[in-house]
C-alpha cells in the first residue's frame, strides 16, 4: 500500500505535490482509527436499540391483539333462537333443557340454543304457557317487558302483549316468584294470578281457574271478568283481523266469554255484541265496533 492509499483508507486527503508527502503521524492515525471504531460502535448500539424497541413494540401489538380478540370472543353473545307464532296460530316448542312451551297467537319467544348455569328466556311479545322441567341447580326465569318470573320446575303462563295496559302471570301448578328487577312482587301458588299495571306500577293478586286461562292451547278461548281490550285482542289474534273501537269509552268494561277458534268470526262477534251491547261491521280484515261503552 502506498502513502496515498494509506491516507485514503483513513479518510484523509493525501497531500498535494507541493506538500511534503509523508506517512501520517501516530496521533493522527490513532484519532482516525478511534473515530472509525466509535462510529461502528455507535451504529451497532443504534441498531441494537432499534431492534429492542421493535421487538418490544411487536410484543405489545401481539398482546393487545390477543386481548382484543379474547374480549371480542367473550363479548359475542351465545346463539339465540327466536320462535314466533303468527296471528291465527299457536305453537308448541321444546326448549334445550326439555321444558315445553306453547306460544299463543301473535307471540315471540327468544332463548339460547344451550342453557348454562341458569335457564333464561325472553318473552318479547305475547302470551306463553311454560311447562318447566324441574332442576333445582338451574333456576328458570322468564323475562318480559316489565316482569321477571322465576321457577325451579312448574307450569305457568305469562301474558305480555304490548297493546295491553298490564302484564299477567298465572300459576297452573307449583310455585312462582314474580319480581320487577330487584323488587319482589309476588310469590304465587296454583290458581293464583298477579296483574301488573304498566303505567302505575300497581299489582294485585287474584284467584282464578288457571287451567282455563291456557285452554287456548286446544283452540278454546275462555276469558272470565277480563277487560274489554283483552277480549278484543283475543278475537283479533284468533282471526287475524284488526278491530277498531274507542278505548276510552270501553275502558271500564269487564266481560266473560267462551268461544272456539273453529267458530266463524261473525258468530264470535255476535257473542261480543250480546254480552256488551255493541254494534259491529266487518269489512275484510277490518272490524269497526261502536256502542255506548261503560262510562
Tab-separated table of C-alpha atoms in Angstrom:
chain	number	residue	atom	x	y	z
A	1	UNK	CA	0.000	0.000	0.000
A	2	UNK	CA	1.486	3.401	-0.979
A	3	UNK	CA	1.194	6.587	1.030
A	4	UNK	CA	-1.828	7.873	-0.932
A	5	UNK	CA	-3.739	4.649	-0.316
A	6	UNK	CA	-2.925	4.835	3.379
A	7	UNK	CA	-4.292	8.359	3.578
A	8	UNK	CA	-7.474	7.370	1.741
A	9	UNK	CA	-8.040	4.286	3.910
A	10	UNK	CA	-8.028	6.556	6.934
A	11	UNK	CA	-10.337	9.112	5.359
A	12	UNK	CA	-7.582	11.747	4.984
A	13	UNK	CA	-6.785	13.844	1.953
A	14	UNK	CA	-3.374	12.973	0.584
A	15	UNK	CA	-1.038	15.974	0.362
A	16	UNK	CA	-0.609	17.760	-2.939
A	17	UNK	CA	2.587	17.576	-4.834
A	18	UNK	CA	3.752	20.836	-3.215
A	19	UNK	CA	3.222	19.452	0.230
A	20	UNK	CA	5.522	17.097	1.972
A	21	UNK	CA	4.166	13.630	1.451
A	22	UNK	CA	4.853	11.576	4.484
A	23	UNK	CA	3.081	8.910	6.418
A	24	UNK	CA	0.597	10.383	8.841
A	25	UNK	CA	1.878	10.653	12.354
A	26	UNK	CA	0.790	8.242	15.048
A	27	UNK	CA	-1.568	10.658	16.772
A	28	UNK	CA	-3.414	11.340	13.541
A	29	UNK	CA	-3.780	7.670	12.772
A	30	UNK	CA	-4.912	6.835	16.297
A	31	UNK	CA	-7.531	9.605	16.246
A	32	UNK	CA	-8.863	8.493	12.891
A	33	UNK	CA	-8.980	4.832	13.898
A	34	UNK	CA	-10.764	5.674	17.159
A	35	UNK	CA	-13.296	7.750	15.230
A	36	UNK	CA	-13.899	4.910	12.792
A	37	UNK	CA	-14.262	2.334	15.551
A	38	UNK	CA	-16.526	4.591	17.608
A	39	UNK	CA	-18.764	5.150	14.594
A	40	UNK	CA	-19.097	1.413	14.197
A	41	UNK	CA	-19.896	1.032	17.880
A	42	UNK	CA	-22.454	3.827	17.741
A	43	UNK	CA	-24.048	2.282	14.709
A	44	UNK	CA	-24.164	-1.121	16.376
A	45	UNK	CA	-25.663	0.399	19.538
A	46	UNK	CA	-28.255	2.250	17.439
A	47	UNK	CA	-29.307	-0.898	15.612
A	48	UNK	CA	-29.361	-2.915	18.826
A	49	UNK	CA	-31.631	-0.286	20.409
A	50	UNK	CA	-33.805	-0.181	17.297
A	51	UNK	CA	-34.221	-3.950	17.303
A	52	UNK	CA	-35.054	-3.890	21.026
A	53	UNK	CA	-37.689	-1.197	20.522
A	54	UNK	CA	-39.123	-3.028	17.512
A	55	UNK	CA	-39.258	-6.295	19.439
A	56	UNK	CA	-40.975	-4.629	22.391
A	57	UNK	CA	-43.468	-2.947	20.070
A	58	UNK	CA	-44.201	-6.269	18.383
A	59	UNK	CA	-44.839	-7.916	21.742
A	60	UNK	CA	-47.176	-5.081	22.735
A	61	UNK	CA	-49.053	-5.297	19.438
A	62	UNK	CA	-49.407	-9.069	19.692
A	63	UNK	CA	-50.504	-8.826	23.326
A	64	UNK	CA	-53.022	-6.091	22.544
A	65	UNK	CA	-54.329	-8.112	19.604
A	66	UNK	CA	-54.700	-11.168	21.814
A	67	UNK	CA	-56.583	-9.221	24.471
A	68	UNK	CA	-58.827	-7.644	21.824
A	69	UNK	CA	-59.636	-10.986	20.236
A	70	UNK	CA	-60.307	-12.538	23.643
A	71	UNK	CA	-62.640	-9.704	24.604
A	72	UNK	CA	-64.278	-9.851	21.206
A	73	UNK	CA	-64.917	-13.558	21.540
A	74	UNK	CA	-66.050	-13.139	25.138
A	75	UNK	CA	-68.481	-10.373	24.199
A	76	UNK	CA	-70.082	-12.301	21.351
A	77	UNK	CA	-73.488	-13.378	22.653
A	78	UNK	CA	-74.352	-17.035	22.661
A	79	UNK	CA	-76.531	-18.268	19.813
A	80	UNK	CA	-80.137	-17.275	20.384
A	81	UNK	CA	-83.207	-18.882	18.865
A	82	UNK	CA	-86.337	-16.849	18.146
A	83	UNK	CA	-89.711	-18.587	17.860
A	84	UNK	CA	-92.764	-16.770	16.529
A	85	UNK	CA	-96.425	-17.724	16.496
A	86	UNK	CA	-98.241	-15.610	13.935
A	87	UNK	CA	-101.784	-14.323	14.355
A	88	UNK	CA	-104.256	-17.140	13.908
A	89	UNK	CA	-101.925	-19.888	15.118
A	90	UNK	CA	-100.356	-21.390	18.235
A	91	UNK	CA	-97.032	-23.225	18.500
A	92	UNK	CA	-95.511	-25.823	20.796
A	93	UNK	CA	-91.735	-25.865	21.277
A	94	UNK	CA	-89.321	-27.974	23.316
A	95	UNK	CA	-86.515	-25.982	24.945
A	96	UNK	CA	-82.894	-27.218	25.232
A	97	UNK	CA	-83.485	-28.470	28.804
A	98	UNK	CA	-86.555	-30.497	27.841
A	99	UNK	CA	-89.108	-27.946	29.065
A	100	UNK	CA	-92.193	-27.450	26.887
A	101	UNK	CA	-93.690	-24.110	25.917
A	102	UNK	CA	-96.812	-23.152	24.000
A	103	UNK	CA	-96.990	-19.795	22.232
A	104	UNK	CA	-100.381	-18.182	21.806
A	105	UNK	CA	-101.156	-16.238	18.631
A	106	UNK	CA	-99.023	-13.149	17.873
A	107	UNK	CA	-96.252	-14.147	20.301
A	108	UNK	CA	-92.447	-14.059	20.112
A	109	UNK	CA	-90.109	-16.003	22.417
A	110	UNK	CA	-86.296	-15.871	22.419
A	111	UNK	CA	-83.988	-18.338	24.181
A	112	UNK	CA	-80.379	-19.615	23.971
A	113	UNK	CA	-79.521	-22.651	21.885
A	114	UNK	CA	-77.930	-24.108	25.017
A	115	UNK	CA	-78.628	-23.258	28.648
A	116	UNK	CA	-75.794	-22.632	31.109
A	117	UNK	CA	-75.904	-22.436	34.901
A	118	UNK	CA	-79.229	-20.608	34.645
A	119	UNK	CA	-82.117	-21.026	32.239
A	120	UNK	CA	-83.265	-17.646	30.955
A	121	UNK	CA	-85.790	-16.974	28.203
A	122	UNK	CA	-87.193	-13.711	26.871
A	123	UNK	CA	-90.844	-13.119	26.066
A	124	UNK	CA	-90.572	-10.338	23.523
A	125	UNK	CA	-94.300	-10.194	22.833
A	126	UNK	CA	-97.480	-12.093	23.515
A	127	UNK	CA	-98.588	-14.942	25.745
A	128	UNK	CA	-96.775	-18.180	26.521
A	129	UNK	CA	-97.569	-21.198	28.677
A	130	UNK	CA	-94.487	-22.803	30.234
A	131	UNK	CA	-94.210	-26.381	31.466
A	132	UNK	CA	-90.764	-26.270	33.051
A	133	UNK	CA	-88.642	-29.355	33.663
A	134	UNK	CA	-87.563	-29.331	37.296
A	135	UNK	CA	-83.889	-28.602	38.005
A	136	UNK	CA	-83.043	-27.264	41.467
A	137	UNK	CA	-79.494	-26.383	40.365
A	138	UNK	CA	-80.577	-24.178	37.447
A	139	UNK	CA	-83.423	-21.694	38.058
A	140	UNK	CA	-85.710	-20.958	35.112
A	141	UNK	CA	-86.500	-17.275	34.507
A	142	UNK	CA	-88.852	-15.628	32.029
A	143	UNK	CA	-88.029	-12.004	31.269
A	144	UNK	CA	-90.914	-9.965	29.869
A	145	UNK	CA	-91.055	-6.214	29.289
A	146	UNK	CA	-91.880	-5.350	32.921
A	147	UNK	CA	-91.623	-8.554	34.965
A	148	UNK	CA	-89.223	-11.375	35.777
A	149	UNK	CA	-90.812	-14.726	36.604
A	150	UNK	CA	-88.611	-17.332	38.288
A	151	UNK	CA	-89.261	-21.015	38.974
A	152	UNK	CA	-87.410	-24.276	39.556
A	153	UNK	CA	-89.940	-26.558	37.925
A	154	UNK	CA	-93.638	-25.819	37.467
A	155	UNK	CA	-96.256	-24.740	34.913
A	156	UNK	CA	-97.476	-21.200	34.444
A	157	UNK	CA	-98.334	-18.599	31.838
A	158	UNK	CA	-97.052	-15.096	31.176
A	159	UNK	CA	-99.220	-12.678	29.205
A	160	UNK	CA	-97.365	-9.585	27.996
A	161	UNK	CA	-98.895	-8.100	24.855
A	162	UNK	CA	-97.717	-4.569	24.074
A	163	UNK	CA	-101.252	-3.425	23.283
A	164	UNK	CA	-102.458	-4.188	26.793
A	165	UNK	CA	-102.021	-1.888	29.790
A	166	UNK	CA	-100.967	-4.765	32.033
A	167	UNK	CA	-98.914	-7.940	32.286
A	168	UNK	CA	-100.237	-11.128	33.878
A	169	UNK	CA	-98.582	-14.168	35.456
A	170	UNK	CA	-100.794	-17.171	36.272
A	171	UNK	CA	-99.709	-20.354	38.066
A	172	UNK	CA	-101.190	-23.659	36.908
A	173	UNK	CA	-99.045	-25.939	39.107
A	174	UNK	CA	-96.266	-25.396	41.645
A	175	UNK	CA	-94.882	-22.079	42.855
A	176	UNK	CA	-93.665	-18.990	41.024
A	177	UNK	CA	-91.732	-15.926	42.206
A	178	UNK	CA	-92.520	-12.698	40.346
A	179	UNK	CA	-90.341	-9.603	40.581
A	180	UNK	CA	-89.704	-6.331	38.840
A	181	UNK	CA	-85.943	-6.167	38.575
A	182	UNK	CA	-84.623	-6.438	42.149
A	183	UNK	CA	-88.053	-5.679	43.653
A	184	UNK	CA	-90.073	-8.780	44.688
A	185	UNK	CA	-93.751	-8.520	43.764
A	186	UNK	CA	-95.449	-11.817	44.493
A	187	UNK	CA	-94.966	-15.454	45.416
A	188	UNK	CA	-97.740	-17.346	43.679
A	189	UNK	CA	-99.126	-20.855	44.011
A	190	UNK	CA	-101.595	-22.898	41.976
A	191	UNK	CA	-104.620	-20.928	40.707
A	192	UNK	CA	-103.128	-17.609	41.770
A	193	UNK	CA	-102.516	-14.753	39.373
A	194	UNK	CA	-100.800	-11.390	39.595
A	195	UNK	CA	-101.846	-8.481	37.373
A	196	UNK	CA	-99.245	-5.747	36.997
A	197	UNK	CA	-100.323	-2.319	35.727
A	198	UNK	CA	-97.663	-0.924	33.397
A	199	UNK	CA	-98.457	2.748	33.919
A	200	UNK	CA	-98.962	2.915	37.685
A	201	UNK	CA	-96.751	0.028	38.776
A	202	UNK	CA	-99.663	-1.264	40.847
A	203	UNK	CA	-100.140	-5.015	41.154
A	204	UNK	CA	-102.931	-7.148	42.529
A	205	UNK	CA	-103.283	-10.859	43.191
A	206	UNK	CA	-106.450	-12.772	42.344
A	207	UNK	CA	-107.712	-16.348	42.419
A	208	UNK	CA	-108.509	-17.920	39.047
A	209	UNK	CA	-109.160	-21.276	37.444
A	210	UNK	CA	-105.696	-21.331	35.938
A	211	UNK	CA	-106.219	-24.314	33.643
A	212	UNK	CA	-108.952	-22.407	31.799
A	213	UNK	CA	-106.664	-19.441	31.130
A	214	UNK	CA	-104.412	-21.629	28.967
A	215	UNK	CA	-107.101	-23.670	27.208
A	216	UNK	CA	-106.294	-21.715	24.054
A	217	UNK	CA	-103.692	-24.474	23.529
A	218	UNK	CA	-106.622	-26.649	22.488
A	219	UNK	CA	-108.341	-23.950	20.453
A	220	UNK	CA	-110.728	-22.837	23.208
A	221	UNK	CA	-110.652	-19.237	24.398
A	222	UNK	CA	-112.028	-18.825	27.926
A	223	UNK	CA	-111.966	-15.327	29.405
A	224	UNK	CA	-113.544	-14.513	32.760
A	225	UNK	CA	-114.028	-10.994	34.109
A	226	UNK	CA	-111.453	-9.519	31.764
A	227	UNK	CA	-111.202	-6.028	30.369
A	228	UNK	CA	-112.825	-5.320	27.036
A	229	UNK	CA	-109.407	-4.704	25.464
A	230	UNK	CA	-108.316	-8.244	26.455
A	231	UNK	CA	-111.422	-9.703	24.885
A	232	UNK	CA	-110.978	-7.743	21.652
A	233	UNK	CA	-107.278	-8.658	21.421
A	234	UNK	CA	-108.126	-12.351	21.792
A	235	UNK	CA	-110.538	-12.102	18.859
A	236	UNK	CA	-108.017	-10.162	16.762
A	237	UNK	CA	-105.272	-12.717	17.342
A	238	UNK	CA	-107.520	-15.702	16.725
A	239	UNK	CA	-108.939	-14.411	13.430
A	240	UNK	CA	-106.111	-12.244	12.056
A	241	UNK	CA	-108.218	-9.090	11.962
A	242	UNK	CA	-107.914	-5.519	13.239
A	243	UNK	CA	-110.782	-4.393	15.456
A	244	UNK	CA	-111.244	-0.655	15.903
A	245	UNK	CA	-113.053	0.699	18.969
A	246	UNK	CA	-112.974	3.663	21.325
A	247	UNK	CA	-110.627	2.502	24.082
A	248	UNK	CA	-111.543	5.317	26.412
A	249	UNK	CA	-115.253	4.616	26.090
A	250	UNK	CA	-114.831	0.887	26.827
A	251	UNK	CA	-112.043	1.314	29.374
A	252	UNK	CA	-114.167	0.323	32.393
A	253	UNK	CA	-115.915	-2.611	30.724
A	254	UNK	CA	-115.315	-6.148	32.021
A	255	UNK	CA	-116.653	-9.224	30.286
A	256	UNK	CA	-116.590	-13.010	30.244
A	257	UNK	CA	-116.688	-15.023	27.055
A	258	UNK	CA	-116.031	-18.533	25.808
A	259	UNK	CA	-115.551	-19.444	22.161
A	260	UNK	CA	-113.741	-21.884	19.912
A	261	UNK	CA	-111.331	-20.721	17.242
A	262	UNK	CA	-113.186	-23.094	14.902
A	263	UNK	CA	-116.213	-20.802	15.010
A	264	UNK	CA	-116.632	-18.117	12.385
A	265	UNK	CA	-115.631	-14.518	13.098
A	266	UNK	CA	-119.254	-13.426	12.667
A	267	UNK	CA	-120.507	-15.872	15.298
A	268	UNK	CA	-117.896	-14.683	17.801
A	269	UNK	CA	-118.672	-11.015	17.152
A	270	UNK	CA	-122.344	-11.824	17.703
A	271	UNK	CA	-121.372	-13.155	21.147
A	272	UNK	CA	-119.468	-9.951	21.891
A	273	UNK	CA	-122.477	-7.945	20.764
A	274	UNK	CA	-124.756	-9.901	23.099
A	275	UNK	CA	-122.585	-9.529	26.209
A	276	UNK	CA	-121.507	-5.927	25.683
A	277	UNK	CA	-124.306	-4.442	23.608
A	278	UNK	CA	-122.059	-3.303	20.770
A	279	UNK	CA	-122.656	-2.872	17.072
A	280	UNK	CA	-120.060	-4.070	14.595
A	281	UNK	CA	-119.302	-4.035	10.903
A	282	UNK	CA	-116.877	-6.426	9.184
A	283	UNK	CA	-115.020	-5.192	6.110
A	284	UNK	CA	-112.488	-7.798	5.021
A	285	UNK	CA	-109.783	-7.869	7.705
A	286	UNK	CA	-111.154	-4.779	9.452
A	287	UNK	CA	-113.889	-4.728	12.103
A	288	UNK	CA	-115.485	-1.482	13.289
A	289	UNK	CA	-117.059	-1.584	16.753
A	290	UNK	CA	-119.382	1.077	18.144
A	291	UNK	CA	-121.602	1.340	21.195
A	292	UNK	CA	-122.213	3.115	24.483
A	293	UNK	CA	-119.307	1.572	26.368
A	294	UNK	CA	-119.159	1.544	30.178
A	295	UNK	CA	-118.705	5.154	31.218
